[in-house]
C-alpha positions as a LaTeX table, in Angstrom:
\begin{tabular}{lrrr}
\hline
Residue & $x$ (\AA) & $y$ (\AA) & $z$ (\AA) \\
\hline
Met1 & $-2.24$ & $-6.85$ & $-7.42$ \\
Ser2 & $-3.42$ & $-5.99$ & $-10.91$ \\
Lys3 & $-1.51$ & $-7.59$ & $-13.73$ \\
Thr4 & $-2.30$ & $-5.12$ & $-16.47$ \\
Ile5 & $-2.99$ & $-1.41$ & $-16.53$ \\
Val6 & $-5.26$ & $-0.24$ & $-19.46$ \\
Val7 & $-4.94$ & 3.34 & $-20.52$ \\
Pro8 & $-7.21$ & 4.66 & $-23.19$ \\
Leu9 & $-5.74$ & 7.46 & $-25.20$ \\
Val10 & $-7.28$ & 9.82 & $-27.77$ \\
Ala11 & $-5.60$ & 10.69 & $-31.01$ \\
Pro12 & $-3.51$ & 13.86 & $-31.12$ \\
His13 & $-5.81$ & 15.71 & $-33.69$ \\
Leu14 & $-8.89$ & 15.10 & $-31.34$ \\
Asp15 & $-6.90$ & 15.86 & $-28.08$ \\
Val16 & $-4.69$ & 18.92 & $-29.06$ \\
Asn17 & $-4.06$ & 19.64 & $-25.31$ \\
Lys18 & $-2.97$ & 15.97 & $-24.59$ \\
Val19 & $-5.60$ & 15.79 & $-22.01$ \\
Ser20 & $-6.12$ & 12.11 & $-22.20$ \\
Gln21 & $-2.42$ & 11.71 & $-21.59$ \\
Gln22 & $-2.87$ & 12.87 & $-18.09$ \\
Ala23 & $-3.65$ & 9.41 & $-17.15$ \\
Leu24 & $-0.06$ & 8.26 & $-17.99$ \\
Pro25 & 1.72 & 9.54 & $-14.81$ \\
Ile26 & $-0.77$ & 7.38 & $-12.68$ \\
Ala27 & $-0.14$ & 4.35 & $-14.99$ \\
Arg28 & 3.62 & 4.86 & $-14.49$ \\
Ala29 & 3.35 & 5.04 & $-10.77$ \\
Leu30 & 1.01 & 1.87 & $-10.65$ \\
Met31 & 3.62 & 0.06 & $-12.73$ \\
Ala32 & 6.42 & 1.05 & $-10.47$ \\
Arg33 & 4.43 & $-0.10$ & $-7.48$ \\
Thr34 & 3.00 & $-3.46$ & $-8.75$ \\
Asp35 & 5.34 & $-4.44$ & $-11.68$ \\
Ala36 & 2.29 & $-4.79$ & $-13.85$ \\
Leu37 & 2.24 & $-4.41$ & $-17.63$ \\
Val38 & 0.72 & $-1.53$ & $-19.45$ \\
Thr39 & $-1.71$ & $-1.71$ & $-22.48$ \\
Leu40 & $-2.10$ & 1.47 & $-24.37$ \\
Val41 & $-5.44$ & 1.45 & $-26.30$ \\
Ser42 & $-7.12$ & 3.89 & $-28.75$ \\
Val43 & $-10.51$ & 3.42 & $-30.45$ \\
Ile44 & $-11.22$ & 4.96 & $-33.77$ \\
Glu45 & $-14.85$ & 5.91 & $-33.80$ \\
Val46 & $-15.96$ & 6.51 & $-37.40$ \\
Pro47 & $-18.99$ & 8.90 & $-37.82$ \\
Arg48 & $-21.85$ & 7.14 & $-39.67$ \\
Glu49 & $-21.98$ & 9.77 & $-42.38$ \\
Tyr50 & $-18.42$ & 9.45 & $-43.05$ \\
Ala51 & $-18.36$ & 5.76 & $-43.07$ \\
Ala52 & $-21.36$ & 5.78 & $-45.51$ \\
Leu53 & $-19.51$ & 8.16 & $-47.89$ \\
Val54 & $-16.27$ & 5.98 & $-47.81$ \\
Gly55 & $-18.07$ & 2.78 & $-48.23$ \\
Ala56 & $-20.04$ & 4.26 & $-51.22$ \\
Leu57 & $-16.66$ & 5.32 & $-52.93$ \\
Gly58 & $-15.25$ & 1.79 & $-52.28$ \\
Leu59 & $-12.38$ & 3.16 & $-49.96$ \\
Glu60 & $-13.61$ & 1.75 & $-46.72$ \\
Ser61 & $-10.72$ & $-0.90$ & $-46.26$ \\
Ser62 & $-7.95$ & 1.23 & $-47.39$ \\
Val63 & $-8.96$ & 4.42 & $-45.40$ \\
Gln64 & $-9.54$ & 2.41 & $-42.27$ \\
Gln65 & $-6.25$ & 0.75 & $-42.62$ \\
Asp66 & $-4.49$ & 4.07 & $-42.90$ \\
Trp67 & $-6.39$ & 5.30 & $-39.72$ \\
Ile68 & $-5.22$ & 2.19 & $-37.79$ \\
Glu69 & $-1.58$ & 2.47 & $-38.74$ \\
Glu70 & $-1.51$ & 6.17 & $-37.90$ \\
Arg71 & $-2.97$ & 5.50 & $-34.49$ \\
Arg72 & $-0.81$ & 2.66 & $-33.79$ \\
Glu73 & 2.27 & 4.84 & $-34.61$ \\
Phe74 & 0.91 & 7.36 & $-31.94$ \\
Leu75 & 0.66 & 4.62 & $-29.45$ \\
Glu76 & 3.99 & 3.03 & $-30.00$ \\
Gln77 & 5.60 & 6.37 & $-29.61$ \\
Ile78 & 4.22 & 6.66 & $-26.12$ \\
Ala79 & 4.98 & 2.86 & $-25.46$ \\
Arg80 & 8.77 & 3.67 & $-26.02$ \\
Thr81 & 8.60 & 6.05 & $-22.99$ \\
Phe82 & 7.95 & 3.15 & $-20.74$ \\
Pro83 & 10.65 & 0.44 & $-19.92$ \\
Glu84 & 11.50 & $-1.92$ & $-22.80$ \\
Gly85 & 8.78 & $-4.71$ & $-23.07$ \\
Arg86 & 6.41 & $-3.30$ & $-20.39$ \\
Ala87 & 3.96 & $-1.50$ & $-22.78$ \\
Thr88 & 1.82 & $-2.98$ & $-25.57$ \\
Val89 & $-0.44$ & $-1.21$ & $-27.85$ \\
Val90 & $-3.93$ & $-2.09$ & $-29.10$ \\
Val91 & $-5.91$ & $-0.19$ & $-31.82$ \\
Arg92 & $-9.73$ & $-0.89$ & $-32.24$ \\
Val93 & $-12.52$ & 0.42 & $-34.55$ \\
Gly94 & $-16.04$ & 0.89 & $-33.12$ \\
Asp95 & $-17.80$ & 2.43 & $-30.15$ \\
Pro96 & $-15.08$ & 3.57 & $-27.59$ \\
Ala97 & $-16.95$ & 2.32 & $-24.46$ \\
Ser98 & $-17.97$ & $-0.90$ & $-25.83$ \\
Glu99 & $-14.44$ & $-1.72$ & $-27.21$ \\
Leu100 & $-12.73$ & $-0.68$ & $-23.94$ \\
Leu101 & $-15.14$ & $-2.95$ & $-22.01$ \\
Asp102 & $-14.61$ & $-5.79$ & $-24.40$ \\
Leu103 & $-10.87$ & $-5.45$ & $-24.26$ \\
Ala104 & $-10.73$ & $-5.34$ & $-20.39$ \\
Arg105 & $-12.76$ & $-8.36$ & $-20.19$ \\
Asp106 & $-10.19$ & $-10.25$ & $-22.11$ \\
Ile107 & $-7.47$ & $-9.28$ & $-19.73$ \\
Asp108 & $-6.60$ & $-11.07$ & $-16.55$ \\
Asp109 & $-7.17$ & $-8.73$ & $-13.52$ \\
Pro110 & $-7.13$ & $-5.38$ & $-15.29$ \\
Val111 & $-7.37$ & $-1.82$ & $-13.90$ \\
Val112 & $-8.40$ & 0.93 & $-16.21$ \\
Val113 & $-6.70$ & 4.38 & $-15.75$ \\
Met114 & $-8.40$ & 7.11 & $-17.84$ \\
Thr115 & $-8.79$ & 10.86 & $-17.88$ \\
Ser116 & $-12.31$ & 12.16 & $-16.75$ \\
His117 & $-13.13$ & 13.95 & $-19.99$ \\
Val118 & $-11.72$ & 14.85 & $-23.28$ \\
Arg119 & $-13.16$ & 17.62 & $-25.48$ \\
Thr120 & $-13.02$ & 16.68 & $-29.25$ \\
Gly121 & $-13.67$ & 18.98 & $-32.13$ \\
Leu122 & $-17.28$ & 18.03 & $-31.71$ \\
Gln123 & $-17.22$ & 19.15 & $-27.99$ \\
Arg124 & $-18.11$ & 15.64 & $-26.82$ \\
Ala125 & $-17.48$ & 15.05 & $-23.24$ \\
Leu126 & $-15.89$ & 11.74 & $-22.40$ \\
Leu127 & $-17.08$ & 11.90 & $-18.78$ \\
Gly128 & $-20.61$ & 11.84 & $-19.92$ \\
Ser129 & $-20.36$ & 8.70 & $-22.16$ \\
Val130 & $-17.19$ & 6.64 & $-22.28$ \\
Ala131 & $-15.82$ & 6.99 & $-18.65$ \\
Tyr132 & $-19.44$ & 6.61 & $-17.28$ \\
Arg133 & $-20.09$ & 3.29 & $-18.99$ \\
Val134 & $-16.54$ & 2.03 & $-18.12$ \\
Val135 & $-17.10$ & 2.66 & $-14.41$ \\
His136 & $-20.86$ & 1.76 & $-14.46$ \\
Glu137 & $-20.40$ & $-1.53$ & $-16.37$ \\
Ser138 & $-16.95$ & $-2.82$ & $-15.36$ \\
Glu139 & $-16.10$ & $-5.47$ & $-12.76$ \\
Trp140 & $-12.73$ & $-4.14$ & $-12.29$ \\
Pro141 & $-11.54$ & $-0.88$ & $-10.62$ \\
Thr142 & $-11.20$ & 2.35 & $-12.80$ \\
Ile143 & $-8.90$ & 5.22 & $-11.77$ \\
Val144 & $-10.43$ & 8.46 & $-13.23$ \\
Val145 & $-7.84$ & 11.28 & $-13.45$ \\
Pro146 & $-9.03$ & 14.74 & $-13.52$ \\
Ala147 & $-8.43$ & 16.68 & $-16.79$ \\
Ser148 & $-6.90$ & 19.54 & $-14.69$ \\
Ser149 & $-4.05$ & 17.44 & $-13.34$ \\
Glu150 & $-0.93$ & 19.34 & $-13.58$ \\
Val151 & 1.46 & 16.48 & $-13.98$ \\
Ser152 & 2.63 & 15.88 & $-17.59$ \\
Gly153 & 2.41 & 12.69 & $-19.42$ \\
Ala154 & 6.13 & 12.05 & $-19.23$ \\
Glu155 & 6.30 & 12.10 & $-15.48$ \\
Thr156 & 5.46 & 9.65 & $-12.78$ \\
Ala157 & 2.88 & 10.56 & $-10.07$ \\
Arg158 & 3.13 & 9.79 & $-6.47$ \\
Leu159 & 0.79 & 7.29 & $-5.07$ \\
Gln160 & 1.48 & 7.14 & $-1.24$ \\
Arg161 & $-1.17$ & 9.26 & 0.70 \\
Ile162 & $-4.59$ & 7.87 & $-0.03$ \\
Leu163 & $-7.86$ & 9.37 & 1.42 \\
Val164 & $-10.56$ & 6.71 & 1.88 \\
Pro165 & $-13.90$ & 7.90 & 2.61 \\
Leu166 & $-16.06$ & 5.50 & 4.80 \\
Asp167 & $-19.73$ & 5.42 & 5.75 \\
Gly168 & $-19.79$ & 2.25 & 7.65 \\
Ser169 & $-21.21$ & 0.10 & 4.89 \\
Ser170 & $-19.37$ & $-2.93$ & 3.36 \\
Phe171 & $-19.50$ & $-1.16$ & $-0.03$ \\
Cys172 & $-16.96$ & 1.50 & 1.08 \\
Glu173 & $-14.90$ & $-1.18$ & 2.85 \\
Gln174 & $-14.75$ & $-3.16$ & $-0.35$ \\
Ala175 & $-13.30$ & $-0.09$ & $-2.15$ \\
Leu176 & $-10.63$ & 0.08 & 0.59 \\
Glu177 & $-9.71$ & $-3.52$ & 0.15 \\
Arg178 & $-9.79$ & $-3.47$ & $-3.61$ \\
Met179 & $-7.46$ & $-0.30$ & $-3.66$ \\
Leu180 & $-4.95$ & $-2.11$ & $-1.37$ \\
Ala181 & $-5.18$ & $-5.16$ & $-3.68$ \\
Val182 & $-4.34$ & $-2.94$ & $-6.71$ \\
Leu183 & $-1.78$ & $-0.72$ & $-5.13$ \\
Gly184 & $-0.14$ & $-3.02$ & $-2.76$ \\
Thr185 & 0.45 & $-1.89$ & 0.94 \\
Glu186 & 4.15 & $-0.94$ & 0.84 \\
Gly187 & 4.73 & 2.63 & 1.70 \\
Leu188 & 1.01 & 3.50 & 1.74 \\
Glu189 & $-0.39$ & 6.26 & 4.14 \\
Leu190 & $-4.13$ & 5.88 & 4.52 \\
His191 & $-6.43$ & 8.75 & 5.66 \\
Leu192 & $-9.71$ & 7.28 & 6.65 \\
Leu193 & $-12.54$ & 9.77 & 6.63 \\
His194 & $-16.18$ & 9.62 & 7.87 \\
Val195 & $-18.38$ & 12.68 & 7.13 \\
Ile196 & $-21.56$ & 13.27 & 9.18 \\
Glu197 & $-24.24$ & 15.05 & 7.33 \\
Pro198 & $-26.43$ & 17.24 & 9.64 \\
Pro199 & $-29.80$ & 15.49 & 9.78 \\
Ala200 & $-33.12$ & 16.84 & 8.21 \\
Leu201 & $-35.70$ & 18.18 & 10.68 \\
His202 & $-37.65$ & 15.34 & 12.12 \\
Pro203 & $-39.89$ & 15.08 & 15.17 \\
Asp204 & $-38.46$ & 11.75 & 16.47 \\
Phe205 & $-35.07$ & 13.29 & 17.58 \\
Thr206 & $-33.10$ & 16.53 & 17.66 \\
Ala207 & $-30.08$ & 17.44 & 15.47 \\
Leu208 & $-27.92$ & 17.65 & 18.51 \\
Glu209 & $-28.83$ & 14.25 & 19.80 \\
Tyr210 & $-28.22$ & 12.70 & 16.38 \\
Met211 & $-24.97$ & 14.43 & 15.81 \\
Ser212 & $-23.59$ & 13.37 & 19.26 \\
Glu213 & $-24.55$ & 9.73 & 18.61 \\
Ala214 & $-23.18$ & 9.65 & 15.19 \\
Arg215 & $-19.80$ & 11.21 & 16.10 \\
Asp216 & $-19.41$ & 8.59 & 18.86 \\
Trp217 & $-20.22$ & 5.75 & 16.58 \\
Ala218 & $-17.95$ & 7.00 & 13.78 \\
Ile219 & $-14.98$ & 7.48 & 16.25 \\
Asp220 & $-15.34$ & 3.94 & 17.33 \\
Tyr221 & $-15.96$ & 2.47 & 13.95 \\
Leu222 & $-12.82$ & 4.21 & 12.50 \\
Ala223 & $-10.73$ & 3.20 & 15.41 \\
Gly224 & $-11.66$ & $-0.47$ & 14.76 \\
Val225 & $-10.74$ & $-0.28$ & 11.01 \\
Thr226 & $-7.54$ & 1.46 & 11.85 \\
Glu227 & $-6.52$ & $-1.11$ & 14.42 \\
Arg228 & $-7.12$ & $-4.00$ & 12.03 \\
Leu229 & $-5.17$ & $-2.34$ & 9.16 \\
Ser230 & $-2.26$ & $-1.61$ & 11.63 \\
Ser231 & $-2.28$ & $-5.30$ & 12.35 \\
Arg232 & $-1.53$ & $-5.88$ & 8.83 \\
Gly233 & 1.38 & $-3.35$ & 8.88 \\
Ile234 & $-0.71$ & $-0.76$ & 7.02 \\
Thr235 & $-0.36$ & 2.78 & 8.28 \\
Ala236 & $-3.67$ & 4.61 & 8.76 \\
Val237 & $-5.12$ & 7.67 & 10.64 \\
Ala238 & $-8.60$ & 8.53 & 10.93 \\
Glu239 & $-10.75$ & 11.57 & 11.02 \\
Val240 & $-14.40$ & 12.65 & 11.60 \\
Arg241 & $-15.89$ & 15.75 & 9.86 \\
Thr242 & $-19.27$ & 17.26 & 9.73 \\
Gly243 & $-20.88$ & 18.80 & 6.66 \\
Arg244 & $-21.77$ & 17.86 & 3.00 \\
Ile245 & $-19.98$ & 14.74 & 2.07 \\
Ala246 & $-18.62$ & 15.90 & $-1.24$ \\
Glu247 & $-17.47$ & 19.08 & $-0.04$ \\
Glu248 & $-15.67$ & 17.62 & 3.08 \\
Ile249 & $-14.10$ & 14.91 & 1.10 \\
Gln250 & $-12.52$ & 17.64 & $-1.18$ \\
Arg251 & $-11.44$ & 19.66 & 1.71 \\
Ala252 & $-9.78$ & 16.79 & 3.44 \\
Ala253 & $-8.04$ & 15.85 & 0.25 \\
Arg254 & $-6.62$ & 19.35 & 0.12 \\
Asp255 & $-5.77$ & 19.52 & 3.65 \\
Ile256 & $-3.85$ & 16.28 & 3.72 \\
Gly257 & $-2.22$ & 16.66 & 0.33 \\
Ala258 & $-3.96$ & 13.44 & $-0.84$ \\
Asp259 & $-2.43$ & 11.63 & $-3.90$ \\
Met260 & $-5.66$ & 9.66 & $-4.65$ \\
Ile261 & $-9.14$ & 9.34 & $-3.17$ \\
Ala262 & $-10.61$ & 5.72 & $-3.04$ \\
Met263 & $-14.34$ & 5.38 & $-3.11$ \\
Ala264 & $-17.18$ & 2.93 & $-3.89$ \\
Thr265 & $-19.48$ & 3.71 & $-6.87$ \\
His266 & $-22.53$ & 3.06 & $-4.73$ \\
Ser267 & $-23.57$ & 4.81 & $-1.67$ \\
Arg268 & $-24.50$ & 3.76 & 1.89 \\
Arg269 & $-26.80$ & 0.55 & 2.30 \\
Gly270 & $-26.45$ & $-0.28$ & $-1.46$ \\
Leu271 & $-29.11$ & 2.33 & $-2.59$ \\
Gln272 & $-27.58$ & 2.21 & $-6.08$ \\
Arg273 & $-26.73$ & 5.94 & $-6.12$ \\
Val274 & $-24.58$ & 5.72 & $-9.40$ \\
Val275 & $-21.26$ & 7.38 & $-8.95$ \\
Phe276 & $-21.46$ & 9.94 & $-11.75$ \\
Gly277 & $-24.89$ & 11.19 & $-10.44$ \\
Ser278 & $-24.02$ & 11.55 & $-6.81$ \\
Val279 & $-21.13$ & 12.22 & $-4.38$ \\
Ala280 & $-18.11$ & 10.81 & $-6.36$ \\
Gln281 & $-19.46$ & 12.85 & $-9.37$ \\
Arg282 & $-19.39$ & 16.00 & $-7.36$ \\
Val283 & $-15.92$ & 15.11 & $-5.91$ \\
Leu284 & $-14.48$ & 14.48 & $-9.25$ \\
Ser285 & $-15.81$ & 17.60 & $-10.96$ \\
Glu286 & $-14.12$ & 19.72 & $-8.21$ \\
Ser287 & $-11.00$ & 17.76 & $-7.44$ \\
His288 & $-7.54$ & 17.77 & $-8.72$ \\
Val289 & $-6.90$ & 14.51 & $-7.41$ \\
Pro290 & $-7.30$ & 11.02 & $-9.13$ \\
Leu291 & $-10.44$ & 9.03 & $-7.92$ \\
Phe292 & $-10.02$ & 5.27 & $-7.64$ \\
Leu293 & $-13.69$ & 3.88 & $-8.11$ \\
His294 & $-14.67$ & 0.35 & $-7.36$ \\
Arg295 & $-18.17$ & $-1.01$ & $-8.06$ \\
Pro296 & $-18.82$ & $-3.23$ & $-4.96$ \\
Met297 & $-20.54$ & $-6.55$ & $-5.11$ \\
Glu298 & $-23.36$ & $-7.06$ & $-2.68$ \\
Ala299 & $-22.13$ & $-10.53$ & $-1.16$ \\
Ala300 & $-18.54$ & $-9.72$ & $-0.95$ \\
Gln301 & $-16.63$ & $-10.11$ & 2.28 \\
Val302 & $-13.99$ & $-7.61$ & 3.40 \\
Glu303 & $-11.10$ & $-8.12$ & 5.62 \\
Ala304 & $-11.25$ & $-4.58$ & 7.08 \\
Ala305 & $-14.94$ & $-4.85$ & 8.01 \\
Arg306 & $-16.10$ & $-4.04$ & 11.54 \\
Pro307 & $-16.38$ & $-7.06$ & 13.76 \\
Ala308 & $-19.74$ & $-8.88$ & 14.21 \\
Glu309 & $-20.31$ & $-7.38$ & 17.60 \\
Ala310 & $-20.17$ & $-3.70$ & 16.33 \\
Thr311 & $-23.15$ & $-1.61$ & 16.24 \\
Ala312 & $-24.78$ & $-0.28$ & 12.98 \\
Ala313 & $-24.26$ & 3.36 & 12.16 \\
Pro314 & $-27.11$ & 5.65 & 13.58 \\
Ser315 & $-29.76$ & 6.29 & 11.05 \\
Gln316 & $-31.63$ & 9.51 & 10.14 \\
Pro317 & $-34.43$ & 10.07 & 7.55 \\
Arg318 & $-33.14$ & 10.18 & 4.07 \\
Leu319 & $-34.51$ & 12.45 & 1.26 \\
Val320 & $-35.80$ & 11.01 & $-1.82$ \\
Ser321 & $-33.70$ & 13.44 & $-3.76$ \\
Glu322 & $-30.48$ & 11.78 & $-2.16$ \\
Val323 & $-31.15$ & 8.23 & $-3.31$ \\
Met324 & $-33.07$ & 8.00 & $-6.39$ \\
Ser325 & $-31.46$ & 7.24 & $-9.64$ \\
Pro326 & $-31.82$ & 9.30 & $-12.77$ \\
Pro327 & $-34.05$ & 9.74 & $-14.84$ \\
Val328 & $-36.05$ & 11.27 & $-11.95$ \\
Met329 & $-39.80$ & 10.43 & $-12.24$ \\
Ala330 & $-41.98$ & 11.84 & $-9.26$ \\
Val331 & $-44.86$ & 13.97 & $-8.97$ \\
Arg332 & $-45.50$ & 16.68 & $-6.20$ \\
Glu333 & $-48.47$ & 15.95 & $-3.96$ \\
Gly334 & $-49.79$ & 19.34 & $-5.09$ \\
Ala335 & $-49.72$ & 18.38 & $-8.84$ \\
Thr336 & $-53.10$ & 17.91 & $-10.86$ \\
Leu337 & $-54.27$ & 14.54 & $-11.80$ \\
Glu338 & $-53.86$ & 15.66 & $-15.39$ \\
Glu339 & $-50.23$ & 16.21 & $-14.71$ \\
Ala340 & $-49.83$ & 12.89 & $-13.14$ \\
Glu341 & $-51.50$ & 11.12 & $-16.15$ \\
Arg342 & $-49.22$ & 12.94 & $-18.61$ \\
Leu343 & $-46.05$ & 11.88 & $-16.82$ \\
Met344 & $-47.30$ & 8.15 & $-16.67$ \\
Arg345 & $-48.17$ & 8.42 & $-20.31$ \\
Glu346 & $-44.78$ & 9.97 & $-21.45$ \\
His347 & $-42.70$ & 7.54 & $-19.33$ \\
Gly348 & $-44.66$ & 4.48 & $-19.91$ \\
Thr349 & $-45.30$ & 3.62 & $-16.32$ \\
Asp350 & $-48.52$ & 2.68 & $-14.26$ \\
Met351 & $-47.22$ & 4.18 & $-11.03$ \\
Leu352 & $-45.31$ & 7.45 & $-9.79$ \\
Pro353 & $-43.91$ & 8.25 & $-6.47$ \\
Val354 & $-45.59$ & 11.38 & $-4.80$ \\
Val355 & $-43.19$ & 13.61 & $-2.83$ \\
Asp356 & $-43.74$ & 16.63 & $-0.70$ \\
Trp357 & $-42.02$ & 19.96 & $-0.81$ \\
Arg358 & $-39.00$ & 18.67 & 0.90 \\
Ser359 & $-38.74$ & 15.67 & $-1.75$ \\
Arg360 & $-39.74$ & 13.17 & 0.87 \\
Leu361 & $-41.69$ & 10.25 & $-0.47$ \\
Val362 & $-45.12$ & 10.46 & 0.85 \\
Gly363 & $-47.02$ & 8.00 & $-1.21$ \\
Val364 & $-47.70$ & 6.62 & $-4.66$ \\
Ile365 & $-50.28$ & 7.30 & $-7.27$ \\
Arg366 & $-51.24$ & 4.40 & $-9.68$ \\
Arg367 & $-53.07$ & 4.61 & $-13.18$ \\
Ser368 & $-55.97$ & 2.87 & $-11.40$ \\
Asp369 & $-56.31$ & 5.80 & $-9.09$ \\
Leu370 & $-57.12$ & 8.14 & $-11.89$ \\
Pro371 & $-60.74$ & 8.89 & $-12.82$ \\
Asp372 & $-62.05$ & 6.94 & $-15.77$ \\
Lys373 & $-62.03$ & 9.92 & $-18.02$ \\
Gln374 & $-58.33$ & 10.52 & $-17.67$ \\
Thr375 & $-57.63$ & 6.69 & $-18.16$ \\
Glu376 & $-59.73$ & 6.78 & $-21.35$ \\
Ala377 & $-57.93$ & 9.83 & $-22.55$ \\
Ser378 & $-54.51$ & 8.15 & $-22.23$ \\
Glu379 & $-55.53$ & 5.32 & $-24.39$ \\
\hline
\end{tabular}
């Protein structure tokens, strides 16, 4: 179990609606389940223009100290709502994401609990910057709480019914095991979910054949995971659904009344689909349920993994648009050579993937493939 729960909070004048404090009920629930300590942190980000003005007037030290004391008082007020001695406060100055990452690295076995986004007076979305970096760069789990959560900061959330999407990969199973390590197993009710996406048209098989094979495999796979969890005293049920993955995860969470969704930040077969650009991003943007996110390690072993004799999940052709990471750099096969040369020049690359009208990868074009006159024009 995690020893310290790190909760980033935004100053009241920048968070009038107390959105960042929606993470507190989850922190209270985790503390109750695991007996962990809580660290409340707030980072003061000083705009460059303002810092330059204050520095020019010789007021940098005194003004910054006033800000720190004001922020510390805010955090201590919230800390007093926790049991005595269980919450500490930290105030830092600098880039919020960098400071949070540095702080967590110095803590033994942390878990970060933060709200998905906070709108400041400058309309800056935390989701697009701080939360993204914390999840993408951290080696510890992060629980992202939707800003639409209806639980107030003074309450304690329920953490009992957990939805766990599994795709048959070790990545998703690592997220399951990490969630169990953080929350503990007592009183948990796990709902294991596998979503079968209808395949794209392909001459090598029919959709009906694939769907039948995929459902049989999913039922067997989930039954194996459920049995192994049961042998450890963990209650788990399994379900197979068909449709778009993100939509079915959201629907399942609503149907079962999930308290949390536990997911890996990378997709099937380790194709490096970053969470905030793929399935989990879509789940979070539409969900009212907190999301437990774990960045899996390639070589990690997981206890709930399928046995060695189990067969691999049935495969189907994947679309380039489903697995590529942003920024997207590709050229349609119907594009002109001038367009391809311009893209290479703008993105500083000597090669571009070529896709057809369905976004399927059909080849590559290299700078050496371009006529001499285009190569010369780009130099």
